[in-house]
Coordinates of C-alpha atoms in Angstrom, one line a residue:
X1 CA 208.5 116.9 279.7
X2 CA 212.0 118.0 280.4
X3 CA 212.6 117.3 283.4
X4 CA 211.7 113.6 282.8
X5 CA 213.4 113.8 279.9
X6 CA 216.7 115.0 281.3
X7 CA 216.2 112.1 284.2
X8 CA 215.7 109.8 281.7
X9 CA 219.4 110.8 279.6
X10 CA 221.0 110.3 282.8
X11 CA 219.5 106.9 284.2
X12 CA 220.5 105.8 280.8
X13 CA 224.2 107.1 280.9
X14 CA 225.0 105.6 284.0
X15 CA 223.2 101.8 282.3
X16 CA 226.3 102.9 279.4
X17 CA 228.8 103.0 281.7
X18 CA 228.1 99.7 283.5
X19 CA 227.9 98.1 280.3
X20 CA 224.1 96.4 281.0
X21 CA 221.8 95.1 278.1
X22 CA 218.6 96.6 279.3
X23 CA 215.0 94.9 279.2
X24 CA 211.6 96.6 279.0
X25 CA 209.3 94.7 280.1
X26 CA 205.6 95.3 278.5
X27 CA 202.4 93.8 278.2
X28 CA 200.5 92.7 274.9
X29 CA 198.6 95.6 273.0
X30 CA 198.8 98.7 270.6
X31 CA 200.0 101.1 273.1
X32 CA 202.0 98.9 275.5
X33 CA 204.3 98.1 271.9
X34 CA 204.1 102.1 271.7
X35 CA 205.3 102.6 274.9
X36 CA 208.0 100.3 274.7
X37 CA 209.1 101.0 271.1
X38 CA 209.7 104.4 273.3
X39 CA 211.8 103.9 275.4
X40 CA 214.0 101.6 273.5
X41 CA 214.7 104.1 271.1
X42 CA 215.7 106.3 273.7
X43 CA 217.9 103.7 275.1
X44 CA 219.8 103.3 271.8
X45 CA 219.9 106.5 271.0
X46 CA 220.9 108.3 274.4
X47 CA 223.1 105.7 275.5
X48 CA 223.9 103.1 272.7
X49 CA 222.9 100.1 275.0
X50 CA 221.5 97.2 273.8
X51 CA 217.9 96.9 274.0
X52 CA 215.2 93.5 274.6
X53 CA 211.3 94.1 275.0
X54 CA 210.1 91.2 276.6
X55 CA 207.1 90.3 277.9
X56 CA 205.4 88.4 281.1
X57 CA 204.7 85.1 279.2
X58 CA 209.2 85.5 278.8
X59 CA 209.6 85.6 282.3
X60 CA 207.1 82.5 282.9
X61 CA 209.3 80.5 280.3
X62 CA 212.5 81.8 281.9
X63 CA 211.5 80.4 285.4
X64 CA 210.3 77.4 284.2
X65 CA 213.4 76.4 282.4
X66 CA 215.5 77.9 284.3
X67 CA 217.5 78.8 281.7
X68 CA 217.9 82.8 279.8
X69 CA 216.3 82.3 277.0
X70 CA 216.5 84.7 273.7
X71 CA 212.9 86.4 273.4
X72 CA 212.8 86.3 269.4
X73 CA 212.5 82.0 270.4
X74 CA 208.3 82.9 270.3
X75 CA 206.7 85.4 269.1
X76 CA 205.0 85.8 272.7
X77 CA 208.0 86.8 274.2
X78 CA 207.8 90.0 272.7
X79 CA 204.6 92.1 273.0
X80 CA 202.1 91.7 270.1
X81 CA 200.6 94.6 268.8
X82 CA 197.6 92.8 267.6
X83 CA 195.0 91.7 270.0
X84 CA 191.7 91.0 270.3
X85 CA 191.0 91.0 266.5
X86 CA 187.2 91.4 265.3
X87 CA 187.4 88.4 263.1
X88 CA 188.4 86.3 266.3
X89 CA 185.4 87.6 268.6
X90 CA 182.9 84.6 267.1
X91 CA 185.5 81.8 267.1
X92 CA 185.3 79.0 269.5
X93 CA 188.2 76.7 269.5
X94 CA 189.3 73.9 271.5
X95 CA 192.4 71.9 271.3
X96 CA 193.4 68.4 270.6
X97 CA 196.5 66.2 270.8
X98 CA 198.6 68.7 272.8
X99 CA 200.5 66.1 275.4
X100 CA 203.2 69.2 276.2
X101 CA 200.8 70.8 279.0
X102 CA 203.6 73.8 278.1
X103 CA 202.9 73.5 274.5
X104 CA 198.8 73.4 275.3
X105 CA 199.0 76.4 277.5
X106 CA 200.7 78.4 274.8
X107 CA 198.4 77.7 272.1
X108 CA 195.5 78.5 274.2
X109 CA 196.9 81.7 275.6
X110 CA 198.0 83.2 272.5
X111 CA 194.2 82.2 270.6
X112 CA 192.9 84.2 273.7
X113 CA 195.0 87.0 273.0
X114 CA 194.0 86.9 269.6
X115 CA 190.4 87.3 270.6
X116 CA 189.0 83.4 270.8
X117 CA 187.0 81.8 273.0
X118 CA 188.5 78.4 274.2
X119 CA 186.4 75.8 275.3
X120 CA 188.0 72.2 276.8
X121 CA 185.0 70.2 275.0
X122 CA 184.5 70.1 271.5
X123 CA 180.7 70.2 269.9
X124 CA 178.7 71.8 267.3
X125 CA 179.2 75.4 268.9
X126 CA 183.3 75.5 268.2
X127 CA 184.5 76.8 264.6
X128 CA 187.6 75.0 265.1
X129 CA 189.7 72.6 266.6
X130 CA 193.5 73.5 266.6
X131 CA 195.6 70.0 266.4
X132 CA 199.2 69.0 265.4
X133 CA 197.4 65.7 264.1
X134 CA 194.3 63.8 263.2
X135 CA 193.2 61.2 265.4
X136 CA 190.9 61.1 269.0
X137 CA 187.7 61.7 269.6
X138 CA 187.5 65.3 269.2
X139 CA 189.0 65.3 265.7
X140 CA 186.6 62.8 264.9
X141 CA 184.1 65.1 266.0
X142 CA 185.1 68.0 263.9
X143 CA 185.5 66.0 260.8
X144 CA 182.0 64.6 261.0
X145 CA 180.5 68.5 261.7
X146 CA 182.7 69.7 259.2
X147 CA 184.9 71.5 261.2
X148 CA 188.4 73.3 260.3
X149 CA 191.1 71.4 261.8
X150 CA 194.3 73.5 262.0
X151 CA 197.5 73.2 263.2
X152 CA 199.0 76.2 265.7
X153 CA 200.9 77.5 262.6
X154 CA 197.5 79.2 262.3
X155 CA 197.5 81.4 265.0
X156 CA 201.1 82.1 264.9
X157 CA 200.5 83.8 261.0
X158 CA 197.3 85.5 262.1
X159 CA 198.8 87.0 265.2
X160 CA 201.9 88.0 263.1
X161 CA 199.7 89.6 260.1
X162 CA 197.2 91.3 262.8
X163 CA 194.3 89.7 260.8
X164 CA 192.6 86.3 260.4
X165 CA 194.0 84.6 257.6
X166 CA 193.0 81.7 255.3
X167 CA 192.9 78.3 256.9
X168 CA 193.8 76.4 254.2
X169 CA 197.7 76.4 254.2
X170 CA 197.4 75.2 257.9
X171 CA 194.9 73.0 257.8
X172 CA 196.3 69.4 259.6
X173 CA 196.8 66.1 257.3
X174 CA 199.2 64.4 259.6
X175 CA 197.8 61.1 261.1
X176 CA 198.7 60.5 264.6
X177 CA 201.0 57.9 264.8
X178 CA 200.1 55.0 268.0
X179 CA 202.1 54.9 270.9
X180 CA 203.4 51.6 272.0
X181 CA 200.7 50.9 274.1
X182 CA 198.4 51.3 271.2
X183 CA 199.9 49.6 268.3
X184 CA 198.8 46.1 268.5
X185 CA 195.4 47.6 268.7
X186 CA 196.2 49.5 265.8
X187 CA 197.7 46.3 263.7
X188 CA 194.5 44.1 265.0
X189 CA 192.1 46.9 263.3
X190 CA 194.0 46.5 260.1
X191 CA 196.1 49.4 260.0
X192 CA 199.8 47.5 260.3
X193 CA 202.7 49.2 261.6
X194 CA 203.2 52.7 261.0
X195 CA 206.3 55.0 261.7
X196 CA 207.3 58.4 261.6
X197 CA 205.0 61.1 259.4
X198 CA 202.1 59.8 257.9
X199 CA 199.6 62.3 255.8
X200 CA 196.0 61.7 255.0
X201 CA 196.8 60.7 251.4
X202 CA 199.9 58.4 252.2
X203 CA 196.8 56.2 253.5
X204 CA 193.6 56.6 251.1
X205 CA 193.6 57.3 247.6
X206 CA 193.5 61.4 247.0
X207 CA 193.3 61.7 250.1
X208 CA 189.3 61.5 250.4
X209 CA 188.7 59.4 253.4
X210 CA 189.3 59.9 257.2
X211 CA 191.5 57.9 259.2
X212 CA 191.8 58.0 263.2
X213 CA 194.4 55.6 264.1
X214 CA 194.0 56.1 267.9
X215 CA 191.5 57.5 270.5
X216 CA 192.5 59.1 273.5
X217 CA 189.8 59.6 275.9
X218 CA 191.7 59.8 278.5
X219 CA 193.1 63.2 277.0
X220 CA 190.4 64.7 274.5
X221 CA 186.6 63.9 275.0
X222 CA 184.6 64.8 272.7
X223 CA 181.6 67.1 273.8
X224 CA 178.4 67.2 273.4

């Protein structure tokens, strides 16, 4: 209404004159991006401020790295307007080879947002497992049911496109590479020394055969 107009032009005047960049802080969803979208217009138009709309998972980061950090870095930073996308309802993913428990927690939150149900185990009931690189248990699992193995990239285009999107261009190839600890195993089962990226076919002609260079129980199991 007016009134709260007229309050607004003001609160935003005085934010001119002490020369602050403001921040709108919003949640994911259709009508919190609305909202938002809002009342950053009004702050550039009314007052000429600078404007960020960030979002809870920004102020998480923030904290935890203690450190300001500029809210187009992830696309979670700023509120999505696509959530809970019909073609996600049926998917059941679970994640592999995600050491980062920072890295692990994004993936997972952002395939929830996007409507995915995430499961720590891996079995016949997931439709996919979401890995950076072949290798463990779990990907060993999904490669024997036939299962997509992506990387995140996946979930980053669908959220950005609001729809799910062919797996193809994201599905993994990359072969984990051992870690010290692992690597005379490795050499002992035949597979030498290896360093740096290694793809599927840089190991077996065309690319046909499967190749888990390390297993890490510890980390993934495997499911029933």
């Amino acid at each position: 209404d007016e009134a709260h107009t007229d309050g607004r032009a003001r609160w935003l005047g005085r934010a001119q004159v002490r020369g602050v960049r403001l921040r709108i802080l919003a949640n994911h969803g259709s009508a919190c991006v609305k909202a938002a979208n809002e009342l950053a217009w009004s702050a550039r138009k009314l007052a000429g401020v600078g404007v960020d709309v960030i979002t809870p998972d920004w102020i998480s980061a923030v904290e935890a790295r203690a450190v300001n950090i500029d809210p187009a870095e992830d696309l979670l930073y700023t509120p999505l307007a696509h959530c809970e996308l019909p073609e996600f309802r049926d998917l059941r993913l679970s994640f592999s080879n995600y050491h980062d428990a920072a890295l692990r927690e994004r993936v997972g939150r952002l395939a929830t947002l996007l409507g995915a149900k995430v499961t720590g185990q891996f079995g016949r009931t997931n439709t996919h497992l979401v890995s950076e690189t072949l290798g463990g248990p779990k990907c060993d699992k999904a490669l024997e049911l036939r299962k997509p193995v992506v990387s995140r990239s996946w979930l980053d285009a669908c959220a950005c496109a609001g729809q799910r999107l062919p797996e193809g261009p994201h599905t993994t190839t990359a072969v984990k590479v051992p870690r010290p600890a692992d690597a005379s195993r490795s050499a002992r089962a035949g597979w030498g020394s290896l360093s740096g990226a290694v793809t599927m076919d840089a190991l077996t002609p065309g690319g046909a055969s499967r190749a888990a260079l390390t297993t890490d129980a510890a980390a993934d199991g495997a499911g029933a």
